[in-house]
Amino acid sequence: MPELPEVETTRRGIAPAIAGRRVCDVLVRERRLRWPIEAGFESALLGATVRAVERRAKYLLIRFDTGTLLVHLGMSGSLRVLDAAVAPRPHDHWDLVFDSGRVLRFHDPRRFGSAHFTAADPLDHPLLRRLAPEPLGGDFDGGYLHRASRGRGVALKAFVMNSRLVVGVGNIYASEALFRAGLAPRRAARRLSRAQAQALAQAIKSVLGEAIETGGTTLRDYVNADGAPGYFRQKLYVYERAGEPCRVCGTAVRHAVQARRSTYWCPHCQR
DNA sequence: ATGGGCACCTGGCTGC
DNA sequence: TGCAGCCAGGTGCCCA
């Protein structure tokens, strides 16, 4: 499912519902996620109070008075806030029940998602420690992108999806950002001019920012904290539009597989 | 260091 | 109707 805009939309949805609330029950139905849920998960969270809900890359950081819960939604995960009386469905793997009578429920059919509790600084956690800058932050700009691309033979599509370079750009928004920047996905990173790097950084920021404002992209099963889909799909220029006319020039959108992931681009608008 | 491929898992769709 | 095959918003890890 989710790339950065969908995770951020989830964060904004769950934060007001759980901030300041205390966990009065923890139910784990399936421990076999990407990494098994540790044995101490329930006892660590029981009785804890939510201080804030933050995001780093595609991880949600639910900060409690006692530590931090790191949640990743993988490919098919979602987090919803429901009335605690609502019966769980298949693939609802764990619940945090709050003193408000609401439940934070993690749903993930493919189980590529994860949940870790840590009492230490979450930014020092092995999963977060080596992550690159946030795309919407001030550390990420054309100059940074241009410097990082020097000597790199990798294709631009894979380059912008590399979480050691910049986080949060997944398969949908990589294609969309390259379209907005007018850059062909198979061009080598080292061939980026300074101006093109600037355009690409700006395109990444604009596409992610606009997707967040629209509630993210729902292709198949993504839903926000209220169970509603995102509407950015209607604004996609190329993703899953193979053979359809480019919204700018009318040329048929093309599709190819790069590094085992589908890539879409307009052969006329992108060079 | 860099780049590429694999693995993890379920469900939905396509085509024979 | 049944079923095999393929594909899907991610990413850590292993290999050359």
Coordinates of N, CA and C in Angstrom, one line a residue, chain A residues 24-261:
Chain A
C24 N -5.7 0.4 27.6 CA -6.3 -0.5 28.7 C -6.3 -2.0 28.3
D25 N -6.0 -2.3 27.0 CA -5.9 -3.7 26.6 C -5.1 -3.8 25.3
V26 N -4.4 -4.9 25.2 CA -3.6 -5.1 24.0 C -3.9 -6.5 23.5
L27 N -4.4 -6.6 22.3 CA -4.8 -7.9 21.7 C -3.9 -8.2 20.5
V28 N -3.2 -9.3 20.5 CA -2.4 -9.7 19.4 C -2.9 -11.0 18.9
R29 N -3.4 -11.1 17.6 CA -4.0 -12.3 17.0 C -3.0 -13.0 16.2
E30 N -2.1 -12.3 15.6 CA -1.1 -12.9 14.7 C 0.3 -12.2 14.9
R31 N 1.2 -13.0 15.4 CA 2.5 -12.4 15.7 C 3.5 -12.4 14.5
R32 N 3.1 -13.2 13.5 CA 4.1 -13.4 12.4 C 3.9 -12.3 11.3
L33 N 4.4 -11.2 11.6 CA 4.5 -10.1 10.7 C 5.9 -10.2 10.0
R34 N 6.3 -9.1 9.4 CA 7.7 -9.2 8.7 C 8.7 -9.6 9.7
W35 N 8.6 -9.1 10.9 CA 9.4 -9.6 12.0 C 8.4 -10.0 13.1
P36 N 8.6 -11.1 13.8 CA 7.6 -11.6 14.8 C 7.5 -10.5 15.8
I37 N 6.2 -10.3 16.3 CA 6.0 -9.4 17.4 C 6.6 -10.0 18.7
E38 N 7.4 -9.2 19.3 CA 8.2 -9.7 20.5 C 7.2 -10.1 21.6
A39 N 7.8 -11.0 22.4 CA 7.0 -11.5 23.6 C 6.5 -10.4 24.5
G40 N 7.3 -9.4 24.7 CA 7.0 -8.3 25.6 C 6.1 -7.2 25.1
F41 N 5.6 -7.4 23.9 CA 4.8 -6.3 23.3 C 3.6 -5.9 24.1
E42 N 2.8 -6.9 24.6 CA 1.6 -6.5 25.3 C 1.9 -5.8 26.6
S43 N 2.9 -6.4 27.4 CA 3.1 -5.9 28.7 C 3.8 -4.5 28.6
A44 N 4.5 -4.2 27.5 CA 5.2 -2.9 27.4 C 4.1 -1.8 27.1
L45 N 3.1 -2.2 26.4 CA 2.1 -1.2 26.0 C 0.9 -1.0 27.0
L46 N 0.6 -2.1 27.7 CA -0.5 -2.0 28.6 C -0.3 -0.9 29.7
G47 N -1.2 0.0 29.8 CA -1.2 1.1 30.7 C -0.4 2.3 30.3
A48 N 0.2 2.3 29.1 CA 0.9 3.4 28.6 C 0.0 4.5 28.0
T49 N 0.5 5.7 28.0 CA -0.3 6.8 27.5 C 0.3 7.4 26.3
V50 N -0.4 7.7 25.3 CA 0.1 8.3 24.0 C 0.4 9.7 24.2
R51 N 1.7 10.1 23.9 CA 2.1 11.5 23.9 C 2.0 12.2 22.6
A52 N 2.4 11.5 21.5 CA 2.3 12.1 20.2 C 2.4 11.0 19.1
V53 N 2.0 11.3 17.9 CA 2.2 10.4 16.8 C 3.0 11.1 15.7
E54 N 4.2 10.5 15.5 CA 5.1 11.2 14.5 C 5.3 10.2 13.4
R55 N 6.1 10.7 12.4 CA 6.5 9.8 11.2 C 7.9 10.0 10.9
R56 N 8.6 9.0 10.5 CA 10.0 9.0 10.0 C 10.0 8.1 8.8
A57 N 10.2 8.6 7.6 CA 10.1 7.8 6.4 C 8.7 7.2 6.3
K58 N 8.6 5.9 6.1 CA 7.3 5.3 6.1 C 6.9 4.6 7.4
Y59 N 7.7 4.9 8.5 CA 7.4 4.4 9.8 C 6.6 5.4 10.6
L60 N 5.6 4.9 11.3 CA 4.8 5.7 12.2 C 5.5 5.5 13.6
L61 N 5.7 6.6 14.3 CA 6.3 6.5 15.7 C 5.2 7.0 16.6
I62 N 4.6 6.0 17.3 CA 3.6 6.3 18.3 C 4.3 6.4 19.7
R63 N 4.5 7.7 20.1 CA 5.3 7.9 21.3 C 4.4 7.8 22.6
F64 N 4.8 7.0 23.4 CA 4.1 6.8 24.7 C 5.0 7.4 25.8
D65 N 4.4 7.5 27.0 CA 5.2 8.0 28.2 C 6.3 7.0 28.5
T66 N 6.2 5.7 28.1 CA 7.1 4.7 28.4 C 8.1 4.2 27.3
G67 N 7.8 4.7 26.1 CA 8.6 4.3 25.0 C 7.9 4.6 23.7
T68 N 8.3 4.0 22.6 CA 7.8 4.3 21.3 C 7.4 3.0 20.5
L69 N 6.2 3.0 19.9 CA 5.8 1.9 19.1 C 6.1 2.3 17.6
L70 N 7.0 1.5 16.9 CA 7.3 1.7 15.5 C 6.4 0.8 14.7
V71 N 5.6 1.4 13.8 CA 4.7 0.7 13.0 C 5.1 0.9 11.5
H72 N 5.2 -0.2 10.7 CA 5.4 0.0 9.3 C 4.2 -0.8 8.6
L73 N 3.6 -0.2 7.6 CA 2.4 -0.7 6.9 C 2.7 -1.7 5.8
G74 N 4.0 -1.8 5.4 CA 4.4 -2.8 4.4 C 3.7 -2.4 3.1
M75 N 3.2 -3.5 2.3 CA 2.5 -3.3 1.1 C 1.0 -3.2 1.2
S76 N 0.5 -3.8 2.2 CA -1.0 -4.0 2.2 C -1.6 -3.6 3.6
G77 N -0.8 -2.9 4.4 CA -1.2 -2.6 5.8 C -2.0 -1.3 5.9
S78 N -2.9 -1.3 6.9 CA -3.6 -0.1 7.3 C -3.8 0.0 8.8
L79 N -4.0 1.2 9.3 CA -4.3 1.3 10.7 C -5.6 2.1 10.8
R80 N -6.6 1.6 11.5 CA -7.9 2.3 11.6 C -8.2 2.5 13.1
V81 N -9.0 3.6 13.3 CA -9.5 3.8 14.6 C -11.0 3.5 14.6
L82 N -11.4 2.5 15.4 CA -12.8 2.0 15.4 C -13.3 2.0 16.9
D83 N -14.6 1.8 16.9 CA -15.2 1.5 18.3 C -14.7 0.2 18.7
A84 N -14.4 0.0 20.0 CA -13.8 -1.2 20.4 C -14.8 -2.4 20.3
A85 N -16.0 -2.1 20.1 CA -17.0 -3.2 20.0 C -17.1 -3.8 18.6
V86 N -16.4 -3.1 17.6 CA -16.5 -3.6 16.2 C -15.7 -4.9 16.1
A87 N -16.3 -6.0 15.6 CA -15.7 -7.3 15.5 C -14.5 -7.2 14.5
P88 N -13.4 -7.9 14.9 CA -12.3 -7.9 14.0 C -12.6 -8.8 12.7
R89 N -11.9 -8.4 11.6 CA -12.0 -9.2 10.4 C -10.8 -10.0 10.2
P90 N -10.8 -10.9 9.2 CA -9.5 -11.6 8.9 C -8.4 -10.6 8.6
H91 N -7.2 -10.9 9.1 CA -6.0 -10.1 8.9 C -5.9 -8.9 9.8
D92 N -6.8 -8.8 10.7 CA -6.7 -7.7 11.8 C -5.8 -8.3 12.8
H93 N -4.5 -8.0 12.8 CA -3.5 -8.7 13.5 C -3.3 -8.3 15.0
W94 N -3.5 -7.0 15.2 CA -3.4 -6.5 16.6 C -4.2 -5.3 16.9
D95 N -4.6 -5.1 18.1 CA -5.5 -4.0 18.6 C -4.8 -3.4 19.8
L96 N -4.8 -2.0 19.8 CA -4.6 -1.3 21.1 C -5.9 -0.7 21.5
V97 N -6.4 -1.2 22.6 CA -7.7 -0.7 23.1 C -7.5 0.5 24.1
F98 N -8.1 1.6 23.8 CA -7.9 2.8 24.7 C -9.0 3.0 25.7
D99 N -8.7 3.8 26.7 CA -9.7 4.1 27.7 C -10.8 5.0 27.2
S100 N -10.7 5.4 25.9 CA -11.8 6.2 25.3 C -12.9 5.3 24.8
G101 N -12.6 3.9 24.8 CA -13.6 3.0 24.1 C -13.3 2.8 22.7
R102 N -12.2 3.4 22.2 CA -11.8 3.3 20.8 C -10.7 2.3 20.7
V103 N -10.5 1.7 19.5 CA -9.4 0.8 19.3 C -8.6 1.2 18.1
L104 N -7.3 1.1 18.2 CA -6.4 1.3 17.0 C -6.1 -0.1 16.5
R105 N -6.5 -0.4 15.3 CA -6.5 -1.8 14.8 C -5.6 -1.9 13.5
F106 N -4.7 -2.8 13.6 CA -3.7 -3.0 12.5 C -4.2 -4.1 11.6
H107 N -4.3 -3.8 10.3 CA -4.8 -4.8 9.3 C -3.8 -5.0 8.2
D108 N -3.4 -6.2 7.9 CA -2.3 -6.3 6.9 C -2.3 -7.7 6.3
P109 N -3.1 -7.9 5.2 CA -3.2 -9.3 4.6 C -1.8 -9.9 4.2
R110 N -0.9 -9.2 3.7 CA 0.3 -9.8 3.2 C 1.4 -9.9 4.3
R111 N 1.1 -9.2 5.4 CA 2.0 -9.3 6.6 C 3.5 -8.9 6.3
F112 N 3.6 -7.9 5.4 CA 4.9 -7.3 5.2 C 5.2 -6.2 6.1
G113 N 4.1 -5.8 6.9 CA 4.3 -4.7 7.9 C 4.9 -5.2 9.1
S114 N 5.1 -4.3 10.1 CA 5.8 -4.7 11.3 C 5.4 -3.8 12.5
A115 N 5.7 -4.2 13.7 CA 5.4 -3.4 14.9 C 6.5 -3.8 15.9
H116 N 7.2 -2.7 16.3 CA 8.3 -2.9 17.3 C 8.1 -1.9 18.5
F117 N 8.2 -2.3 19.7 CA 8.2 -1.4 20.8 C 9.6 -1.2 21.3
T118 N 10.0 0.1 21.5 CA 11.4 0.3 22.0 C 11.3 1.4 23.1
A119 N 12.0 1.1 24.2 CA 12.1 2.1 25.3 C 13.1 3.1 25.0
A120 N 14.0 2.9 24.0 CA 15.2 3.8 23.8 C 14.7 4.8 22.7
D121 N 15.7 5.7 22.4 CA 15.4 6.7 21.3 C 15.1 6.0 20.0
P122 N 13.9 6.1 19.5 CA 13.5 5.4 18.3 C 14.3 5.7 17.1
L123 N 14.9 6.9 17.0 CA 15.7 7.3 15.9 C 17.0 6.6 15.9
D124 N 17.4 6.0 17.0 CA 18.6 5.1 17.0 C 18.3 3.7 16.8
H125 N 17.0 3.4 16.6 CA 16.7 2.0 16.3 C 17.3 1.5 15.0
P126 N 17.8 0.3 14.9 CA 18.5 -0.2 13.7 C 17.7 0.0 12.4
L127 N 16.3 0.0 12.5 CA 15.5 0.2 11.3 C 15.5 1.7 10.8
L128 N 15.7 2.6 11.7 CA 15.6 4.0 11.4 C 17.0 4.7 11.3
R129 N 18.0 4.1 11.9 CA 19.3 4.8 12.1 C 19.9 5.3 10.8
R130 N 19.8 4.4 9.8 CA 20.6 4.7 8.6 C 19.7 5.3 7.5
L131 N 18.5 5.8 7.8 CA 17.6 6.4 6.8 C 18.1 7.7 6.3
A132 N 17.9 8.0 5.0 CA 18.3 9.3 4.4 C 17.3 10.4 4.8
P133 N 17.5 11.6 4.3 CA 16.7 12.8 4.7 C 15.2 12.6 4.2
E134 N 14.4 13.3 4.9 CA 13.0 13.4 4.5 C 12.8 14.2 3.2
P135 N 12.0 13.8 2.3 CA 11.9 14.5 1.0 C 11.3 15.9 1.2
L136 N 10.4 16.1 2.2 CA 9.8 17.4 2.4 C 10.5 18.3 3.3
G137 N 11.7 17.8 3.8 CA 12.5 18.6 4.7 C 13.5 19.5 4.0
G138 N 14.1 20.4 4.7 CA 15.1 21.4 4.1 C 16.4 20.7 3.7
D139 N 16.7 19.5 4.2 CA 18.0 18.9 3.9 C 18.0 18.3 2.5
F140 N 16.8 18.2 1.9 CA 16.6 17.5 0.6 C 16.3 18.6 -0.4
D141 N 17.3 18.8 -1.4 CA 17.0 19.8 -2.4 C 17.9 19.4 -3.7
G142 N 17.8 20.3 -4.7 CA 18.5 19.9 -5.9 C 20.0 19.8 -5.8
G143 N 20.6 20.6 -4.9 CA 22.0 20.5 -4.7 C 22.4 19.1 -4.1
Y144 N 21.7 18.7 -3.1 CA 21.9 17.4 -2.5 C 21.8 16.3 -3.5
L145 N 20.7 16.4 -4.3 CA 20.4 15.3 -5.2 C 21.5 15.3 -6.3
H146 N 22.0 16.4 -6.7 CA 23.0 16.5 -7.7 C 24.3 15.9 -7.2
R147 N 24.7 16.3 -6.0 CA 25.9 15.7 -5.4 C 25.9 14.2 -5.3
A148 N 24.7 13.7 -4.8 CA 24.5 12.3 -4.6 C 24.5 11.5 -5.9
S149 N 24.2 12.1 -7.0 CA 24.1 11.4 -8.3 C 25.4 11.3 -9.0
R150 N 26.4 12.0 -8.6 CA 27.7 12.0 -9.3 C 28.3 10.6 -9.3
G151 N 28.7 10.1 -10.5 CA 29.3 8.8 -10.6 C 28.4 7.6 -10.5
R152 N 27.1 7.9 -10.4 CA 26.1 6.8 -10.2 C 25.5 6.4 -11.5
G153 N 25.7 5.1 -11.8 CA 25.2 4.6 -13.1 C 23.8 4.1 -13.0
V154 N 23.2 4.0 -11.8 CA 21.9 3.5 -11.6 C 20.8 4.3 -12.3
A155 N 19.8 3.7 -12.8 CA 18.7 4.4 -13.4 C 18.0 5.3 -12.5
L156 N 17.5 6.4 -13.0 CA 16.9 7.4 -12.1 C 15.7 6.8 -11.3
K157 N 15.0 5.9 -11.9 CA 13.8 5.4 -11.2 C 14.3 4.7 -9.9
A158 N 15.3 3.8 -10.0 CA 15.8 3.1 -8.8 C 16.5 4.1 -7.9
F159 N 17.2 5.1 -8.5 CA 17.9 6.1 -7.7 C 17.0 6.8 -6.7
V160 N 15.8 7.3 -7.2 CA 15.0 8.1 -6.3 C 14.2 7.2 -5.3
M161 N 14.2 5.9 -5.6 CA 13.5 5.0 -4.6 C 14.5 4.4 -3.6
N162 N 15.8 4.8 -3.6 CA 16.8 4.3 -2.7 C 16.7 5.0 -1.4
S163 N 16.3 4.3 -0.3 CA 16.1 4.9 1.0 C 17.4 5.4 1.7
R164 N 18.5 5.1 1.0 CA 19.8 5.7 1.5 C 20.0 7.1 1.0
L165 N 19.2 7.4 -0.1 CA 19.3 8.7 -0.7 C 18.2 9.7 -0.2
V166 N 17.0 9.2 -0.3 CA 15.9 10.0 0.2 C 14.8 9.0 0.6
V167 N 14.0 9.2 1.6 CA 13.0 8.2 2.0 C 11.7 8.6 1.5
G168 N 10.8 7.6 1.5 CA 9.4 7.9 1.3 C 8.9 7.9 -0.2
V169 N 9.8 7.8 -1.1 CA 9.4 7.8 -2.5 C 9.3 6.3 -3.0
G170 N 8.1 5.8 -3.1 CA 7.8 4.5 -3.5 C 7.5 4.4 -5.0
N171 N 6.9 3.3 -5.4 CA 6.8 3.0 -6.8 C 5.9 3.9 -7.6
I172 N 4.8 4.3 -6.9 CA 3.9 5.3 -7.6 C 4.5 6.6 -7.8
Y173 N 5.0 7.2 -6.7 CA 5.5 8.6 -6.7 C 6.8 8.7 -7.4
A174 N 7.6 7.6 -7.5 CA 8.8 7.7 -8.3 C 8.5 8.0 -9.8
S175 N 7.5 7.2 -10.3 CA 7.1 7.4 -11.7 C 6.5 8.8 -11.9
E176 N 5.7 9.2 -10.9 CA 5.0 10.5 -11.1 C 6.0 11.7 -11.0
A177 N 7.0 11.6 -10.1 CA 7.9 12.7 -9.9 C 8.8 12.8 -11.2
L178 N 9.2 11.6 -11.8 CA 10.0 11.7 -13.0 C 9.2 12.3 -14.1
F179 N 7.9 12.0 -14.2 CA 7.1 12.6 -15.2 C 7.1 14.1 -15.0
R180 N 6.8 14.6 -13.8 CA 6.7 16.0 -13.5 C 8.1 16.7 -13.8
A181 N 9.2 16.0 -13.6 CA 10.5 16.6 -13.9 C 10.9 16.5 -15.4
G182 N 10.1 15.7 -16.2 CA 10.5 15.6 -17.6 C 11.7 14.7 -17.8
L183 N 11.9 13.7 -16.9 CA 13.1 12.9 -17.0 C 12.7 11.4 -17.2
A184 N 13.4 10.8 -18.2 CA 13.1 9.4 -18.5 C 13.6 8.5 -17.4
P185 N 12.8 7.5 -17.0 CA 13.1 6.7 -15.8 C 14.4 5.9 -16.0
R186 N 14.8 5.6 -17.2 CA 16.0 4.7 -17.4 C 17.2 5.5 -17.6
R187 N 17.1 6.8 -17.6 CA 18.3 7.6 -17.7 C 19.2 7.4 -16.5
A188 N 20.6 7.4 -16.7 CA 21.5 7.1 -15.6 C 21.6 8.4 -14.7
A189 N 21.6 8.1 -13.4 CA 21.7 9.2 -12.5 C 22.8 10.2 -12.7
R190 N 23.9 9.7 -13.2 CA 25.1 10.5 -13.4 C 24.9 11.6 -14.5
R191 N 23.9 11.3 -15.3 CA 23.6 12.3 -16.4 C 22.7 13.4 -16.0
L192 N 22.4 13.5 -14.7 CA 21.5 14.6 -14.3 C 22.3 15.9 -14.3
S193 N 21.8 17.0 -15.0 CA 22.4 18.3 -14.8 C 22.0 18.9 -13.5
R194 N 22.6 20.0 -13.2 CA 22.3 20.7 -11.9 C 20.8 21.1 -12.0
A195 N 20.4 21.7 -13.1 CA 19.0 22.1 -13.3 C 18.0 21.0 -13.2
Q196 N 18.4 19.9 -13.8 CA 17.5 18.7 -13.8 C 17.4 18.2 -12.4
A197 N 18.5 18.1 -11.6 CA 18.4 17.7 -10.2 C 17.5 18.6 -9.4
Q198 N 17.6 19.9 -9.7 CA 16.7 20.8 -9.0 C 15.2 20.6 -9.4
A199 N 15.0 20.3 -10.7 CA 13.6 20.0 -11.1 C 13.1 18.7 -10.5
L200 N 14.0 17.7 -10.4 CA 13.6 16.4 -9.8 C 13.3 16.6 -8.3
A201 N 14.1 17.3 -7.6 CA 13.9 17.5 -6.2 C 12.5 18.2 -6.0
Q202 N 12.3 19.2 -6.8 CA 11.1 20.0 -6.7 C 9.9 19.1 -7.0
A203 N 10.0 18.3 -8.0 CA 8.9 17.4 -8.4 C 8.5 16.4 -7.3
I204 N 9.6 15.9 -6.7 CA 9.3 14.9 -5.6 C 8.6 15.6 -4.5
K205 N 9.0 16.8 -4.1 CA 8.3 17.6 -3.1 C 6.9 17.9 -3.5
S206 N 6.7 18.3 -4.7 CA 5.3 18.7 -5.1 C 4.4 17.5 -5.2
V207 N 4.8 16.4 -5.7 CA 3.9 15.3 -5.9 C 3.5 14.7 -4.5
L208 N 4.5 14.6 -3.6 CA 4.2 14.1 -2.3 C 3.3 15.0 -1.5
G209 N 3.6 16.3 -1.6 CA 2.8 17.3 -0.9 C 1.4 17.3 -1.4
E210 N 1.2 17.3 -2.7 CA -0.2 17.3 -3.2 C -0.9 16.0 -2.9
A211 N -0.2 14.9 -2.9 CA -0.8 13.6 -2.5 C -1.3 13.6 -1.1
I212 N -0.5 14.2 -0.2 CA -0.9 14.2 1.2 C -2.2 15.1 1.3
E213 N -2.2 16.2 0.6 CA -3.4 17.1 0.7 C -4.7 16.3 0.2
T214 N -4.5 15.4 -0.7 CA -5.6 14.6 -1.3 C -5.9 13.3 -0.5
G215 N -5.2 13.1 0.6 CA -5.4 11.9 1.3 C -4.7 10.6 0.8
G216 N -3.7 10.8 -0.1 CA -3.0 9.7 -0.6 C -3.7 9.0 -1.8
T217 N -3.0 7.9 -2.2 CA -3.5 7.2 -3.4 C -4.0 5.8 -3.0
T218 N -5.3 5.5 -3.4 CA -5.8 4.2 -3.1 C -5.9 3.5 -4.5
L219 N -5.1 2.4 -4.6 CA -5.1 1.6 -5.9 C -6.0 0.4 -5.7
R220 N -5.8 -0.3 -4.6 CA -6.5 -1.5 -4.3 C -7.2 -1.4 -2.9
D221 N -6.3 -1.5 -1.9 CA -6.9 -1.6 -0.5 C -6.5 -0.6 0.5
Y222 N -5.8 0.5 0.1 CA -5.4 1.4 1.1 C -6.6 2.2 1.7
V223 N -6.8 2.3 3.0 CA -7.8 3.2 3.6 C -7.1 3.9 4.7
N224 N -7.7 5.1 5.0 CA -7.1 5.9 6.1 C -7.7 5.5 7.4
A225 N -7.4 6.3 8.5 CA -7.8 5.9 9.8 C -9.3 5.8 10.0
D226 N -10.1 6.4 9.1 CA -11.5 6.4 9.1 C -12.1 5.3 8.2
G227 N -11.2 4.6 7.5 CA -11.7 3.6 6.6 C -12.0 4.1 5.2
A228 N -11.6 5.4 4.9 CA -11.9 6.0 3.6 C -10.7 5.9 2.7
P229 N -10.9 5.8 1.4 CA -9.8 5.8 0.5 C -9.2 7.2 0.3
G230 N -8.0 7.2 -0.4 CA -7.4 8.5 -0.8 C -7.8 8.8 -2.2
Y231 N -7.7 10.0 -2.6 CA -8.2 10.4 -3.9 C -7.2 10.9 -4.9
F232 N -5.9 10.7 -4.6 CA -4.9 11.2 -5.5 C -4.8 10.4 -6.8
R233 N -5.3 9.2 -6.8 CA -5.3 8.4 -8.0 C -5.8 9.1 -9.2
Q234 N -6.8 10.0 -9.0 CA -7.4 10.8 -10.1 C -6.4 11.8 -10.6
K235 N -5.3 12.1 -9.9 CA -4.4 13.1 -10.3 C -3.1 12.5 -10.8
L236 N -3.0 11.1 -10.9 CA -1.8 10.5 -11.4 C -1.7 10.8 -12.9
Y237 N -0.5 11.1 -13.3 CA -0.2 11.3 -14.8 C 0.1 10.1 -15.5
V238 N 0.8 9.2 -14.9 CA 1.3 8.0 -15.7 C 1.1 6.7 -15.0
Y239 N 1.1 6.6 -13.7 CA 1.1 5.3 -12.9 C -0.2 4.5 -13.3
E240 N 0.0 3.3 -13.7 CA -1.1 2.4 -14.1 C -1.9 2.9 -15.3
R241 N -1.3 3.8 -16.1 CA -2.0 4.3 -17.3 C -1.4 3.9 -18.6
A242 N -0.7 2.7 -18.6 CA -0.1 2.2 -19.8 C -1.1 2.2 -21.0
G243 N -0.6 2.8 -22.1 CA -1.5 2.8 -23.3 C -2.5 3.9 -23.4
E244 N -2.7 4.6 -22.3 CA -3.6 5.7 -22.3 C -2.9 7.0 -22.7
P245 N -3.6 8.0 -23.2 CA -2.9 9.2 -23.6 C -2.4 10.0 -22.5
C246 N -1.1 10.5 -22.7 CA -0.5 11.4 -21.7 C -1.4 12.6 -21.5
R247 N -1.6 13.0 -20.3 CA -2.5 14.1 -20.0 C -2.0 15.4 -20.5
V248 N -0.7 15.5 -20.8 CA -0.1 16.7 -21.3 C -0.1 16.7 -22.8
C249 N 0.4 15.7 -23.5 CA 0.7 15.7 -24.9 C -0.1 14.7 -25.7
G250 N -0.8 13.8 -25.1 CA -1.6 12.8 -25.8 C -0.9 11.5 -26.2
T251 N 0.4 11.5 -26.2 CA 1.2 10.3 -26.5 C 0.8 9.2 -25.6
A252 N 0.8 7.9 -26.1 CA 0.5 6.8 -25.3 C 1.5 6.6 -24.2
V253 N 1.0 6.5 -23.0 CA 1.9 6.2 -21.8 C 2.5 4.8 -22.0
R254 N 3.8 4.7 -21.7 CA 4.5 3.5 -21.8 C 4.7 2.8 -20.4
H255 N 5.0 1.5 -20.5 CA 5.2 0.7 -19.3 C 6.4 -0.2 -19.5
A256 N 7.2 -0.4 -18.5 CA 8.3 -1.3 -18.5 C 8.6 -1.8 -17.1
V257 N 9.3 -2.9 -17.0 CA 9.7 -3.4 -15.7 C 11.1 -3.1 -15.4
Q258 N 11.4 -2.4 -14.3 CA 12.7 -2.0 -13.9 C 13.0 -2.5 -12.5
A259 N 14.0 -3.3 -12.4 CA 14.3 -3.8 -11.1 C 13.1 -4.5 -10.5
R260 N 12.4 -5.2 -11.3 CA 11.2 -6.0 -10.9 C 10.0 -5.1 -10.5
R261 N 10.1 -3.8 -10.7 CA 8.9 -3.0 -10.4 C 8.4 -2.3 -11.7

